[in-house]
Coordinates of C-alpha atoms and ligand atoms in Angstrom, one line a residue:
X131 CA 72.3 98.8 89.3
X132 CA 70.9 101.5 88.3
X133 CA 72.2 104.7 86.3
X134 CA 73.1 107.9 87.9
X135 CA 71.5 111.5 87.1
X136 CA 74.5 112.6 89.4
X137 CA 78.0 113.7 87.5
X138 CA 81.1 114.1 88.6
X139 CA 80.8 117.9 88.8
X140 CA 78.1 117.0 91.7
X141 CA 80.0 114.5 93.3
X142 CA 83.7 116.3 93.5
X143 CA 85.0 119.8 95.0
X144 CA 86.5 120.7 91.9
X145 CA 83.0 120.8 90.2
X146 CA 83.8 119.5 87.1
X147 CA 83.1 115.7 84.9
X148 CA 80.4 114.2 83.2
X149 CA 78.3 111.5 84.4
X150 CA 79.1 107.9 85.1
X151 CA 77.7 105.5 83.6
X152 CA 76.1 103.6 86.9
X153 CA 76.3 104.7 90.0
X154 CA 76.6 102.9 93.7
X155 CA 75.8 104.2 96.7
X156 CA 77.5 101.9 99.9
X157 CA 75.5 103.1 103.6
X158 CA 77.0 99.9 105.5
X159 CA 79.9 98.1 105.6
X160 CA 77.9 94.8 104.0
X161 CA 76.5 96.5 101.5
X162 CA 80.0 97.8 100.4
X163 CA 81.6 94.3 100.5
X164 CA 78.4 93.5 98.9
X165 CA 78.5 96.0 96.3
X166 CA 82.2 95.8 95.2
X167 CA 82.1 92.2 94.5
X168 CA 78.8 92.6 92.2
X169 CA 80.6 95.4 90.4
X170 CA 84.1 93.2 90.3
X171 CA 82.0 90.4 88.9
X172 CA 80.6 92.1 86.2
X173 CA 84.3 93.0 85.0
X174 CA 83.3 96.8 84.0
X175 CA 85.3 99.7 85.1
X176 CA 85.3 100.4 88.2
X177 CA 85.6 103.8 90.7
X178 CA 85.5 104.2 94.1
X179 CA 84.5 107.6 95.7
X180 CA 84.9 109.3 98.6
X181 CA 84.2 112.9 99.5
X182 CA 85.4 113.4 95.8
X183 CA 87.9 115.9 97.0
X184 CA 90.9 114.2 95.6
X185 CA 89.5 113.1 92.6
X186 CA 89.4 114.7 88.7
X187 CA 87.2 113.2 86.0
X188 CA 86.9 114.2 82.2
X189 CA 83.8 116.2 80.5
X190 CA 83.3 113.0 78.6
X191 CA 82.3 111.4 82.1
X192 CA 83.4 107.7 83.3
X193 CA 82.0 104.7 81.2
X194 CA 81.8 102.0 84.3
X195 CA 80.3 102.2 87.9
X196 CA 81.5 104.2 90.8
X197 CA 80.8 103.4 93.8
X198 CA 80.5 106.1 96.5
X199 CA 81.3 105.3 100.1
X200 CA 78.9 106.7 102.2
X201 CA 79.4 103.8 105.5
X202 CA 79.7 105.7 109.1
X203 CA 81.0 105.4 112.2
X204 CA 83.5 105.7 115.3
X205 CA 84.3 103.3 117.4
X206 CA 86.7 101.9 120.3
X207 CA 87.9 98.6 118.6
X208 CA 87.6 95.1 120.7
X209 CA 91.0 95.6 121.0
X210 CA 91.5 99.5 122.5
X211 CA 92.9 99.5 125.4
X212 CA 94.7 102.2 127.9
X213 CA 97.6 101.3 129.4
X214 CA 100.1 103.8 131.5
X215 CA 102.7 105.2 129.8
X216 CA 105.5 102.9 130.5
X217 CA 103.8 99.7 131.0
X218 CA 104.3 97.5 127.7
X219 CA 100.5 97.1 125.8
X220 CA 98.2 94.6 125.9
X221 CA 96.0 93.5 123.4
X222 CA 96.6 91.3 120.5
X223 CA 97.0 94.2 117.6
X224 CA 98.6 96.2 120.0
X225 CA 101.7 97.6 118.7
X226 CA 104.8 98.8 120.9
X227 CA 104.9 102.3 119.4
X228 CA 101.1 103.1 120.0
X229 CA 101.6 101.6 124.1
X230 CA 99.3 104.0 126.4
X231 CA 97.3 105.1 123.1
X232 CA 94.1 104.6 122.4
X233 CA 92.8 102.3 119.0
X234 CA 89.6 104.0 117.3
X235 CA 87.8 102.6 114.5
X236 CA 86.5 104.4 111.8
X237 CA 84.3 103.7 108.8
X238 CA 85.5 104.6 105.6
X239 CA 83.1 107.0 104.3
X240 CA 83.1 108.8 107.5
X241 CA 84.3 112.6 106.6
X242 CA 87.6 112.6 108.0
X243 CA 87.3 116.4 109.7
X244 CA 84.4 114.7 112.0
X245 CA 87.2 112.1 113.2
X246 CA 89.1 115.2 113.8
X247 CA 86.8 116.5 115.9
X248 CA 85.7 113.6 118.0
X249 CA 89.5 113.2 118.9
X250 CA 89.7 116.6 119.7
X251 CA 86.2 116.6 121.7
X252 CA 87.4 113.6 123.5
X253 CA 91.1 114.5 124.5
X254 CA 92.8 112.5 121.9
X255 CA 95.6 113.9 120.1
X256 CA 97.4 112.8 117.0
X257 CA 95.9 114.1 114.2
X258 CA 94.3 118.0 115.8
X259 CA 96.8 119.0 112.8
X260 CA 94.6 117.3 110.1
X261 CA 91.8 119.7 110.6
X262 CA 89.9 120.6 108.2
X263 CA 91.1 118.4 105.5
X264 CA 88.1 117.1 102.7
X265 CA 87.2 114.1 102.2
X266 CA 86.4 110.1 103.6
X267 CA 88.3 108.7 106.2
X268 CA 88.5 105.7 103.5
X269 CA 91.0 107.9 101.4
X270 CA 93.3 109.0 104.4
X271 CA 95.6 106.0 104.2
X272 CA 95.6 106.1 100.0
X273 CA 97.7 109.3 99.7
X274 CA 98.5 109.5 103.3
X275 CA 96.8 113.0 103.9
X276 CA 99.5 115.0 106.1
X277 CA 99.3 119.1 106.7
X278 CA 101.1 120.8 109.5
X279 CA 103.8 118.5 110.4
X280 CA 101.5 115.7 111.1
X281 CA 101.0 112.8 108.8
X282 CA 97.8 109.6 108.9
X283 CA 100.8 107.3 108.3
X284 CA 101.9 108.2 112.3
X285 CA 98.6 107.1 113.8
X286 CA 97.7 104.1 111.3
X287 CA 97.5 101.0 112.9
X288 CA 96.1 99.1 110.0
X289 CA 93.4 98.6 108.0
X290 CA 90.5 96.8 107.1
X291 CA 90.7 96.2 103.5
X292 CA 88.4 94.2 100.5
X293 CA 91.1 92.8 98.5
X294 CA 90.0 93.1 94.7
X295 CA 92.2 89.7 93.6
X296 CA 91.1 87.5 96.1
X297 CA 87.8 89.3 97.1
X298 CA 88.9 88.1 100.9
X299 CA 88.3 91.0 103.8
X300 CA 91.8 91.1 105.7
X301 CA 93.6 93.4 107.8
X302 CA 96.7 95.0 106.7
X303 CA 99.2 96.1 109.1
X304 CA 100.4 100.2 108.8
X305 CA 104.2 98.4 108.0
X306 CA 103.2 97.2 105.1
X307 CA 101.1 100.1 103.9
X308 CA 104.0 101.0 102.5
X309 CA 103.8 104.9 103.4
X310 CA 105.6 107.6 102.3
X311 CA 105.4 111.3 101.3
X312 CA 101.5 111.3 100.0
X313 CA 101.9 108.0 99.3
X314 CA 101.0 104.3 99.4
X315 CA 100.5 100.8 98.2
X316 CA 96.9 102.1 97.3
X317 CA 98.8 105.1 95.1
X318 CA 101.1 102.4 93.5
X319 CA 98.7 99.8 92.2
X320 CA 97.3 97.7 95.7
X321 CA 93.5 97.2 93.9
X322 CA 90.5 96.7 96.5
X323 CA 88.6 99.0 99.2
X324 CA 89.4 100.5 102.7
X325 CA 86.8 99.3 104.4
X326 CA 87.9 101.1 107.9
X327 CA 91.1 102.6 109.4
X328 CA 92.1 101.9 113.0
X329 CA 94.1 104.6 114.3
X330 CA 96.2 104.9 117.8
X331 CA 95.7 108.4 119.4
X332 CA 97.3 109.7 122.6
X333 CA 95.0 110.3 125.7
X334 CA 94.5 113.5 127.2
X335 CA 96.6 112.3 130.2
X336 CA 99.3 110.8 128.2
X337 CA 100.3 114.7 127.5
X338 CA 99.9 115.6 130.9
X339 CA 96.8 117.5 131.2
X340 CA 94.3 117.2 133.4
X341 CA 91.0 116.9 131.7
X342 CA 89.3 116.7 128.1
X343 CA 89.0 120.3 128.1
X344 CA 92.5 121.3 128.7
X345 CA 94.0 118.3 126.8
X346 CA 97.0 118.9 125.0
X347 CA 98.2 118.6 121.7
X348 CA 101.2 116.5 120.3
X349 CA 104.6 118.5 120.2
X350 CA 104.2 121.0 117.7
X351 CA 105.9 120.4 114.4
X352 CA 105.3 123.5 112.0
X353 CA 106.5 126.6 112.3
X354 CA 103.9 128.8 110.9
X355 CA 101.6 126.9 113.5
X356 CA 103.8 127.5 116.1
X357 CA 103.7 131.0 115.4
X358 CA 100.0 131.2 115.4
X359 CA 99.7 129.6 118.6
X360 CA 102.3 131.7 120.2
X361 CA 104.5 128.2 121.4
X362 CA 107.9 127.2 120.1
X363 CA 108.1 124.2 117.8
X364 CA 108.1 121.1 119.9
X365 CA 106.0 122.7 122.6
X366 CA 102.6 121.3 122.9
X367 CA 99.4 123.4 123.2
X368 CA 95.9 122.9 124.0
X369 CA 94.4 120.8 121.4
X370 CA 91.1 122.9 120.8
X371 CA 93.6 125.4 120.4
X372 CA 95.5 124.0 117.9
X373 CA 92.3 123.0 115.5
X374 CA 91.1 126.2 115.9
X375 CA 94.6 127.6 114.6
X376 CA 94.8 125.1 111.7
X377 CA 91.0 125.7 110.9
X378 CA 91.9 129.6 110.8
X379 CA 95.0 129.0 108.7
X380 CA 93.7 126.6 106.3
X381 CA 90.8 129.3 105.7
X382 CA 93.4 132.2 105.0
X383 CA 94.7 130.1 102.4
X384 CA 91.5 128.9 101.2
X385 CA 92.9 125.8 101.8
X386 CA 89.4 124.9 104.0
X387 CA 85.6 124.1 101.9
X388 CA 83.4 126.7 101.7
X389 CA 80.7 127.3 99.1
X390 CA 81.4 130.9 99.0
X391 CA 85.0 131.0 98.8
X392 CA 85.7 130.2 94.9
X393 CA 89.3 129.8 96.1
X394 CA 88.5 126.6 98.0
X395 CA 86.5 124.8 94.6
X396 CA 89.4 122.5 93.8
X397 CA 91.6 119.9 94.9
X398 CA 93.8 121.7 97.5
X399 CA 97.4 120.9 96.7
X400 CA 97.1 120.0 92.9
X401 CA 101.4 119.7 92.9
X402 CA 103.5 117.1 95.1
X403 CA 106.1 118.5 96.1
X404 CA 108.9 117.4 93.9
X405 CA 111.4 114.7 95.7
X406 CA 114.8 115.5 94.0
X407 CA 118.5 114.6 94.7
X408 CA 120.6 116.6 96.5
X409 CA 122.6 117.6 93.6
X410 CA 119.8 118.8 91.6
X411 CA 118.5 120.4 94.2
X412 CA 122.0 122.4 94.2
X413 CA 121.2 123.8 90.7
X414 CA 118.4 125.2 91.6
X415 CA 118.5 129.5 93.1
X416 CA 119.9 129.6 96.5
X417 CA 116.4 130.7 98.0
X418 CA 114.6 127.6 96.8
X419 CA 113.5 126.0 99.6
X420 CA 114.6 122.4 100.7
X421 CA 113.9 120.0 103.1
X422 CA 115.3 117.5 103.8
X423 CA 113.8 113.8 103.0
X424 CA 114.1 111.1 105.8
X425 CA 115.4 107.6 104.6
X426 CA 114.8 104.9 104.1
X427 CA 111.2 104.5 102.7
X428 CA 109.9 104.3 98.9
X429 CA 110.5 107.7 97.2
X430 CA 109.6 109.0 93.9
X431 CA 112.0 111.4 92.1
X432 CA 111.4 113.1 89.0
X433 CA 114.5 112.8 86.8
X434 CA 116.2 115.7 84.6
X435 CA 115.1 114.3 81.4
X436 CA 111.2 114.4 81.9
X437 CA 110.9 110.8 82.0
X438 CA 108.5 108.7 84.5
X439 CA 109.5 109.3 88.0
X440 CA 111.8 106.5 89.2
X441 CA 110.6 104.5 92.6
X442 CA 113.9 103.6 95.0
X443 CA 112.3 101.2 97.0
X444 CA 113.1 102.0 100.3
X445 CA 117.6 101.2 99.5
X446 CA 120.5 102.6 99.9
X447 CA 120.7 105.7 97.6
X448 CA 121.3 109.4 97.1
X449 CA 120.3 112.0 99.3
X450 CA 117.0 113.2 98.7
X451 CA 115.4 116.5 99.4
X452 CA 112.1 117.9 99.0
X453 CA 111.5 121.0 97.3
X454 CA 108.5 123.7 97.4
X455 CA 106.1 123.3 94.5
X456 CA 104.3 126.6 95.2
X457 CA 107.7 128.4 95.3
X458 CA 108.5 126.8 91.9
X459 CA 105.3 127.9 90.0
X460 CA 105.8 131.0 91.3
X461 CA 109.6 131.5 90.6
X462 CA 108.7 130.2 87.3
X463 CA 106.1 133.1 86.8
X464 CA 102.5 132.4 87.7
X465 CA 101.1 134.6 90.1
X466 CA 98.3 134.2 92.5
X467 CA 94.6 134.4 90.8
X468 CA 96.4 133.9 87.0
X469 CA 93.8 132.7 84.9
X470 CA 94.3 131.8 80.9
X471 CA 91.8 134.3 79.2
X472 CA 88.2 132.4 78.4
X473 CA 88.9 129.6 81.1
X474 CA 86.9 128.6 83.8
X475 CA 89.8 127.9 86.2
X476 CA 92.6 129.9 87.8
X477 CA 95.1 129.3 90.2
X478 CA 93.8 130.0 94.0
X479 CA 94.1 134.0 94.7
X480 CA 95.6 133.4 98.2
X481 CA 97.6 130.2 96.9
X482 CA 99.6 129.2 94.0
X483 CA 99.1 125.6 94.6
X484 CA 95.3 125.8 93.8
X485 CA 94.1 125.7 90.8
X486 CA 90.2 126.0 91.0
X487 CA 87.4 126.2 89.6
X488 CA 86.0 129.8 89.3
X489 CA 82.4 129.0 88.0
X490 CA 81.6 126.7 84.9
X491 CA 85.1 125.7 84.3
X492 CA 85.8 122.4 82.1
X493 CA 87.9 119.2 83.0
X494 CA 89.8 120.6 80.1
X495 CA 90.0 124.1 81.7
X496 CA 91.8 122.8 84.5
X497 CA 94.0 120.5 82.5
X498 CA 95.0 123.4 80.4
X499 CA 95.8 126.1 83.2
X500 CA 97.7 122.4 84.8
X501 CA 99.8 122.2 81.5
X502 CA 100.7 125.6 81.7
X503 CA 102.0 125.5 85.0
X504 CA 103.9 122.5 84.1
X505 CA 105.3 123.4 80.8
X506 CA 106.8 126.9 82.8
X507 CA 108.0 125.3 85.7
X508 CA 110.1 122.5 83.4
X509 CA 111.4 125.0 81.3
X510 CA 112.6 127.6 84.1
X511 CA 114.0 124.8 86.5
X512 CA 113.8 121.3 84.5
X513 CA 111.3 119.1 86.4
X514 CA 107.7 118.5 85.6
X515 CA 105.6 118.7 88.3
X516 CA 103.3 115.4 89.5
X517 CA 99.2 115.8 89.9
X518 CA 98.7 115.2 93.7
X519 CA 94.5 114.2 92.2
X520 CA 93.6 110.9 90.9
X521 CA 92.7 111.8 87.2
X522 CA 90.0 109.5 85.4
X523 CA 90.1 110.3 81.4
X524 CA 92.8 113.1 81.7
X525 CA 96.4 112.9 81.2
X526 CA 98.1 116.2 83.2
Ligands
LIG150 C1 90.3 122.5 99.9 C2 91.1 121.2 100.0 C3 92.1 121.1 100.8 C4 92.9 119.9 100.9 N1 94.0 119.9 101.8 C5 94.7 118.7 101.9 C6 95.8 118.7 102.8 O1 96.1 119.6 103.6 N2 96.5 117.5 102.9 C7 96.2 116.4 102.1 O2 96.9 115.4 102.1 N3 95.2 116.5 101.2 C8 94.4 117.6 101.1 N4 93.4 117.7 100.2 C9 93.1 116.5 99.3 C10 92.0 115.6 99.8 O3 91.1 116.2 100.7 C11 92.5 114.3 100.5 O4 93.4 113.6 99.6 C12 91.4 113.4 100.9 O5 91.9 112.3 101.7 C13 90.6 112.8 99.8 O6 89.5 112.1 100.3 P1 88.2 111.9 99.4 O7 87.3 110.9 100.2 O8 87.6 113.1 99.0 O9 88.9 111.1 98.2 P2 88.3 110.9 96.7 O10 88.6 112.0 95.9 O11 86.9 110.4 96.8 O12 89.2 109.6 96.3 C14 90.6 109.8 96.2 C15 91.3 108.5 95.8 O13 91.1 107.6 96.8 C16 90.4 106.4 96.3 N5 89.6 106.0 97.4 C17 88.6 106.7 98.1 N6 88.1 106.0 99.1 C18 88.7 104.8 99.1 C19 88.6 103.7 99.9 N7 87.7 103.6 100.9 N8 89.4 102.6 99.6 C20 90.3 102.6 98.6 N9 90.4 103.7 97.8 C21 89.6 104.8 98.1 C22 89.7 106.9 95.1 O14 89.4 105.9 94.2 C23 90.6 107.9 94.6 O15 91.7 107.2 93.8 C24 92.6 118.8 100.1 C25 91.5 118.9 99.2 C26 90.8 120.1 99.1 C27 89.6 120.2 98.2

């Protein structure tokens, strides 16, 4: 092994961290299964990084190895297959709801927004919503990236995975991912490494167009995307269209990487939207938005009292709705581009669910502006609001 010059303000979007104490660096799938097992063996801490894009680490650094996913590569799996709409799948992974679709496989530390494309490129749609998004392909699955009305959990298949307990490669089925709102068995404790993600996308003549170039989107599911293209919701539009819509709309709200936009040096979303009862979400102002939550699939919801959100395993229980983190913080106060005087970090100046870096900012910058935010939003409406980030030395 050897140790790393590189810190964690090099290797994530949010710019901030120390060094780690070794570093790892995976190009091929061997040399990752290879790699994790050394690291597991030596029984050190242990990290595994992506695009870094998700990802939070303190000043003081990380005293254990990371290992950074760098594999690549796109491929049609022995399996893929085309088959008419109508005509049952064939196959032996081929499940019943992806019939007609075709299975890719993807590498985990291919960047996800070059999956996007090569879907788009090639008339698959599925996932033309999920442009733009940071980050590995690896990590998709862990929170189950979703923007736009389109979620990873609708294409999964399965996945390849390095089990960390029994240090046994296996594939793991999307059913028992357990997936739910940025979500999953990864989030909730499942220890080991995605080595690749097979996912099930819709030909170009499965939506009724004629060629790659006209190909057409799945039915649009977000209004404000709608609107942009022009369509109702539930209409489908060309998918070039479509990612250049979300490309353009993630960059108004600096929701898309770039080097010169200090609004985009973060984590995106650095709130879950809060998963509440029905009947607290009836407290709340009558203009709060809620959405409705569809049952029944593991759910987190943030009690009254502060306490650890509770996990209903997928039962019978209260109806749930999902509220609108940005128009909490907001209701609660904090304006776009708010900044604590003599911090590095601010909250985004086109959206309230950033909080960024604006140049030199501290780990502890960032959990300060995040504790602020928090400590508003509880007392105005009485919910603390979960880090979407995985935080490595910092308690938000
Ligand atoms: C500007 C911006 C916009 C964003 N917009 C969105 C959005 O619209 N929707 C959304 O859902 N997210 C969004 N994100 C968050 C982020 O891009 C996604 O969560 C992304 O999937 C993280 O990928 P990564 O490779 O950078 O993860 P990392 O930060 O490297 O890792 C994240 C977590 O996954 C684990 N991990 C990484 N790779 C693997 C692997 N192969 N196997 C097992 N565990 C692994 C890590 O240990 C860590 O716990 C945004 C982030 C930014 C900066």
């Amino acid at each position: 092994m050897t140790s790393s010059p590189r810190t964690f303000a090099d290797l994530t979007t949010i710019r901030v961290g120390g060094a780690p104490r070794e570093l790892h660096e995976a190009t091929t799938p061997e040399q990752l299964v290879e790699t994790s097992l050394d690291v597991w063996a030596s029984n050190e801490p242990w990290l595994l990084l992506g695009g870094g894009s998700n990802t939070i680490v303190a000043d003081e650094g990380f005293d254990g190895t990371v290992i950074l996913i760098s594999t690549r590569g796109i491929s049609e799996t022995s399996t893929s297959y085309i088959v008419p709409e109508g005509c049952a799948a064939s196959g032996p992974d081929a499940p019943t709801s992806h019939a007609g679709s075709i299975i890719i496989r993807v590498q985990a530390g291919e960047p996800w927004d070059a999956v996007v494309s090569f879907a788009v490129t090639h008339g698959l749609a599925g996932i033309e919503a999920l442009s733009g998004i940071p980050g590995s392909t690896g990590a998709t699955p862990v929170q189950n990236i979703g923007a736009y009305g389109q979620e990873v959990a609708d294409v999964i298949v399965s996945v390849e995975f390095l089990d960390y307990l029994t240090g046994e490669v296996e594939s793991i089925p999307a059913a028992e991912l357990g997936f739910a709102y940025r979500d999953s068995i990864f989030k909730r404790g499942r220890l080991g490494v995605v080595l690749s993600v097979d996912f099930a996308l819709t030909p170009s003549w499965r939506s009724d167009a004629v060629s790659d170039a006209t190909a057409l989107s799945l039915p649009i599911a977000y209004p404000q995307l709608a609107d942009a293209l022009g369509v109702a919701v539930g209409d489908r539009a060309e998918l070039s269209r479509v990612r250049e819509a979300v490309l353009a709309l993630r960059a108004s709200k600096g929701m898309l990487l770039d080097p010169s936009d200090t609004d985009t040096i973060g984590v995106g979303s650095f709130f879950v939207n809060p998963i509440v009862t029905e009947s607290f979400a009836r407290t709340l102002p009558a203009d709060a938005p809620r959405y409705p939550v569809a049952a029944p699939i593991a759910q987190r919801v943030t009690p009254l009292d502060g306490s650890s959100p509770m996990l209903f395993p997928g039962l019978e229980g209260p109806a749930l709705v999902k509220l609108s983190a940005a128009w909490l913080i907001e209701a609660a106060g904090v304006k776009k581009g708010f900044g604590v005087p003599g911090s590095g970090a601010a909250i985004s100046s086109k959206h309230t669910l950033a909080i960024t870096n604006r140049g030199g900012a501290t780990s502890d910058d960032i959990a300060g502006l995040a504790h602020y935010v928090q400590a508003l939003v509880q007392s105005h409406f009485g919910l603390i609001l979960r880090p979407e980030p995985n935080l490595i030395g910092l308690e938000i």
